[in-house]
XYZ file of C-alpha atoms in Angstrom:
275
model
C 22.925 -2.137 63.017
C 23.944 -5.538 64.326
C 20.822 -7.374 63.161
C 22.562 -9.031 60.232
C 25.444 -10.137 62.459
C 23.056 -11.575 65.044
C 21.323 -13.650 62.370
C 24.700 -14.823 61.095
C 25.823 -15.889 64.585
C 22.546 -17.766 65.088
C 22.861 -19.602 61.775
C 26.502 -20.518 62.426
C 25.493 -21.949 65.808
C 22.586 -23.841 64.261
C 24.789 -25.298 61.528
C 27.067 -26.676 64.232
C 24.141 -28.253 66.093
C 22.910 -29.798 62.847
C 26.273 -31.562 62.475
C 25.974 -33.279 65.882
C 23.176 -35.899 66.131
C 22.831 -35.552 69.906
C 21.531 -31.999 69.383
C 18.813 -32.935 66.888
C 16.131 -33.313 69.593
C 16.983 -29.786 70.781
C 16.579 -28.454 67.236
C 13.238 -30.237 66.895
C 11.945 -28.674 70.101
C 13.479 -25.209 69.724
C 12.094 -24.645 66.225
C 8.786 -26.439 66.822
C 9.318 -28.872 63.951
C 6.460 -31.071 62.775
C 8.723 -34.115 62.533
C 11.973 -35.123 64.201
C 14.988 -33.406 62.694
C 17.197 -35.823 60.757
C 20.504 -34.254 59.832
C 21.416 -37.202 57.623
C 18.972 -36.031 54.952
C 20.565 -33.164 52.964
C 17.284 -32.158 51.319
C 15.567 -31.876 54.696
C 18.507 -29.817 55.945
C 18.318 -27.480 52.963
C 14.552 -27.092 53.244
C 14.848 -26.372 56.966
C 17.397 -23.590 56.532
C 15.555 -22.191 53.527
C 12.348 -22.048 55.589
C 14.089 -20.125 58.368
C 15.551 -17.687 55.855
C 12.058 -17.388 54.408
C 10.845 -15.990 57.728
C 12.945 -12.913 57.064
C 12.452 -12.857 53.297
C 8.689 -12.614 53.603
C 8.744 -9.821 56.166
C 11.290 -7.803 54.175
C 9.319 -8.243 50.958
C 6.049 -6.988 52.437
C 7.458 -4.586 55.030
C 4.678 -2.203 56.172
C 2.486 -2.963 53.147
C -1.184 -2.279 53.845
C -2.321 -5.801 53.046
C -5.826 -6.927 53.924
C -4.775 -10.540 54.422
C -1.665 -12.579 55.033
C 1.056 -11.741 57.505
C 0.105 -8.871 59.777
C 1.572 -5.586 58.630
C 2.444 -4.960 62.280
C 5.299 -7.461 61.966
C 8.031 -5.549 60.176
C 11.775 -5.568 59.624
C 12.061 -3.526 62.817
C 10.093 -6.176 64.710
C 12.428 -8.980 63.675
C 15.607 -6.990 64.205
C 14.444 -5.827 67.631
C 13.985 -9.498 68.535
C 17.369 -10.488 67.117
C 19.045 -7.796 69.246
C 17.031 -8.448 72.422
C 19.435 -10.144 74.831
C 16.622 -10.826 77.318
C 15.373 -13.528 74.923
C 18.698 -15.343 75.137
C 21.628 -15.991 72.840
C 21.285 -15.241 69.093
C 20.143 -18.796 68.330
C 17.311 -18.512 70.847
C 16.275 -15.182 69.348
C 16.345 -16.760 65.872
C 14.030 -19.491 67.153
C 11.772 -16.867 68.754
C 11.355 -15.201 65.355
C 10.299 -18.556 63.940
C 7.751 -19.021 66.731
C 6.363 -15.538 66.124
C 5.879 -16.205 62.420
C 4.319 -19.605 62.999
C 1.553 -17.562 64.623
C -1.198 -20.024 65.481
C 0.335 -22.794 63.390
C 1.201 -25.917 65.367
C 4.637 -26.572 63.892
C 7.160 -25.879 61.137
C 6.979 -28.359 58.281
C 10.401 -28.858 56.722
C 10.245 -32.409 55.336
C 11.408 -32.236 51.730
C 9.368 -35.173 50.445
C 6.172 -33.736 51.925
C 6.982 -30.366 50.380
C 7.475 -31.923 46.942
C 4.281 -33.977 47.261
C 2.309 -30.813 47.979
C 3.686 -29.068 44.902
C 3.071 -32.105 42.680
C -0.658 -31.882 43.333
C -2.659 -30.684 40.333
C -6.121 -30.535 41.874
C -7.864 -27.182 41.780
C -8.282 -26.804 45.532
C -4.780 -27.285 46.900
C -5.277 -25.337 50.117
C -1.861 -26.324 51.437
C -0.067 -24.188 48.847
C -2.458 -22.062 46.761
C -0.672 -20.751 43.690
C 2.676 -22.193 44.767
C 2.831 -24.845 42.032
C 2.124 -22.262 39.323
C 4.734 -19.842 40.640
C 7.289 -22.631 40.993
C 6.633 -23.712 37.402
C 7.215 -20.175 36.147
C 10.409 -20.003 38.163
C 11.604 -23.305 36.702
C 10.810 -22.524 33.041
C 10.809 -18.729 32.692
C 12.633 -16.781 35.366
C 15.036 -18.741 37.570
C 13.979 -16.559 40.491
C 15.471 -18.748 43.215
C 16.122 -17.240 46.643
C 19.259 -19.240 47.268
C 22.159 -19.168 49.702
C 24.730 -18.656 46.937
C 24.837 -14.878 47.266
C 28.050 -13.908 49.120
C 27.748 -12.005 52.361
C 24.201 -13.041 53.265
C 23.807 -14.395 56.828
C 21.721 -17.534 56.242
C 24.445 -20.103 55.625
C 25.170 -22.110 52.497
C 22.856 -25.112 52.616
C 20.235 -24.099 50.013
C 22.194 -23.258 46.828
C 20.707 -22.840 43.353
C 21.239 -26.531 42.595
C 18.850 -27.369 45.457
C 16.098 -25.397 43.712
C 16.892 -26.920 40.314
C 16.491 -30.317 41.987
C 13.057 -29.189 43.149
C 12.133 -28.389 39.539
C 13.095 -31.914 38.500
C 11.376 -33.582 41.448
C 8.123 -31.666 40.935
C 7.800 -31.465 37.153
C 10.106 -34.158 35.756
C 13.735 -34.874 34.915
C 13.765 -32.665 31.809
C 13.360 -29.571 34.007
C 17.088 -29.319 34.599
C 19.611 -26.472 34.643
C 20.074 -26.606 30.861
C 16.337 -26.137 30.232
C 16.212 -23.382 32.831
C 19.111 -21.432 31.341
C 17.733 -21.630 27.805
C 14.279 -20.661 29.068
C 15.642 -17.554 30.794
C 17.299 -16.499 27.525
C 13.972 -16.992 25.750
C 12.096 -14.962 28.379
C 14.515 -12.047 28.134
C 14.436 -12.190 24.338
C 10.646 -12.315 24.164
C 9.982 -9.544 26.683
C 12.981 -7.322 26.020
C 14.843 -7.769 29.311
C 15.569 -4.300 30.764
C 14.992 -2.579 27.411
C 11.464 -3.703 26.477
C 9.834 -2.239 23.374
C 6.455 -1.000 24.580
C 4.338 2.075 25.243
C 1.988 3.411 27.919
C 3.530 1.517 30.818
C 4.761 2.625 34.219
C 7.109 0.591 36.400
C 6.748 1.314 40.148
C 9.411 -0.148 42.438
C 9.910 0.108 46.191
C 13.425 0.578 47.535
C 12.953 -2.049 50.263
C 11.435 -4.664 47.956
C 14.246 -7.124 47.109
C 12.617 -7.735 43.723
C 13.226 -4.147 42.642
C 16.709 -5.209 41.563
C 15.046 -6.994 38.634
C 12.809 -4.079 37.700
C 13.003 -1.129 35.348
C 14.378 1.677 37.510
C 14.880 4.393 34.878
C 12.287 5.793 32.498
C 12.749 4.515 28.950
C 10.549 7.089 27.192
C 7.919 9.736 27.920
C 5.241 7.035 27.954
C 7.398 4.314 29.568
C 8.217 5.606 33.014
C 9.849 4.302 36.170
C 8.728 5.395 39.628
C 11.137 4.585 42.462
C 9.376 4.754 45.828
C 11.864 5.226 48.647
C 11.128 3.333 51.857
C 8.370 1.072 50.520
C 8.259 -2.635 49.827
C 6.628 -5.065 47.392
C 3.640 -3.691 45.426
C 3.018 -0.998 48.056
C 1.341 1.197 45.441
C -1.191 -1.558 44.654
C -2.538 -1.941 48.190
C -5.363 0.192 49.619
C -4.412 3.667 50.754
C -3.894 4.202 54.470
C -3.559 7.223 56.735
C -0.138 5.817 57.619
C 1.146 5.904 54.031
C 4.394 7.880 53.675
C 4.250 10.985 51.441
C 6.388 9.390 48.741
C 3.877 6.534 48.371
C 0.971 8.974 48.103
C 2.907 10.922 45.484
C 3.677 7.744 43.521
C 0.014 6.740 43.413
C -0.901 10.225 42.197
C 1.713 10.022 39.436
C 0.423 6.634 38.321
C -3.151 7.925 38.262
C -2.133 10.970 36.219
C -0.309 8.810 33.696
C -3.189 6.376 33.246
C -5.628 9.263 32.746
C -3.314 10.711 30.119
C -3.054 7.408 28.260
C -6.809 6.835 28.101
C -7.628 10.456 27.339
C -9.379 11.362 30.580
C -9.102 14.830 32.102
C -6.861 15.037 35.149
C -9.748 16.746 36.968
C -11.896 13.598 36.762
C -11.766 11.596 39.987
């Protein structure tokens, strides 16, 4: 309780500072930016706020997942909210900046420059170490899904500076002018038509979803048939069932994995006693 409000207060404060040029050096220093903050550039502004929201999005998505790489599983929703409520760190804005510093880890600075971001995603070479897989995922988002994590949703605490139109502009800047909102909307209709939306016609499939994973809202959450089942895993996040088992796994995750194993054995005609 109170975490969401603390983030909202921090963002409101930051949006005020962004509007006053004399505070831009403070923003640059506080958030360890790679380049000087220029509030006259709306795309840089949007990318900056989207990056700060992304700090929380990533931790929520993978909360307590037993991942072997990537962000440490020891940094959780509780970690970030404890920081946002810790008055010894300072006012909410200072706590918000402390979260950013924590998630930078050993990185030297936060890159928020929009043009640099677009240049990275325009690269087509095989070994793009700056953003492995990001171009492919962005392309799918622009021509299949429209899965933008925007600031348009009412009631969220991250401000209003990165709306859907900002992400559509990214599609155009990365892949070309034809990748506009009209193409995106028609492509989403095609995707839902081709794959059946939330009533797909298929067999021998199970759909696991974690209650904490924000993406579960797009998933199949009710079984469609005896051989098309949904498994809702309370208290787990993104793809928790796909990561290696751990002694710390909650009982409901263990049970979900067992159910999935039983179903797969049934589909391929293997005895449930076979390990």
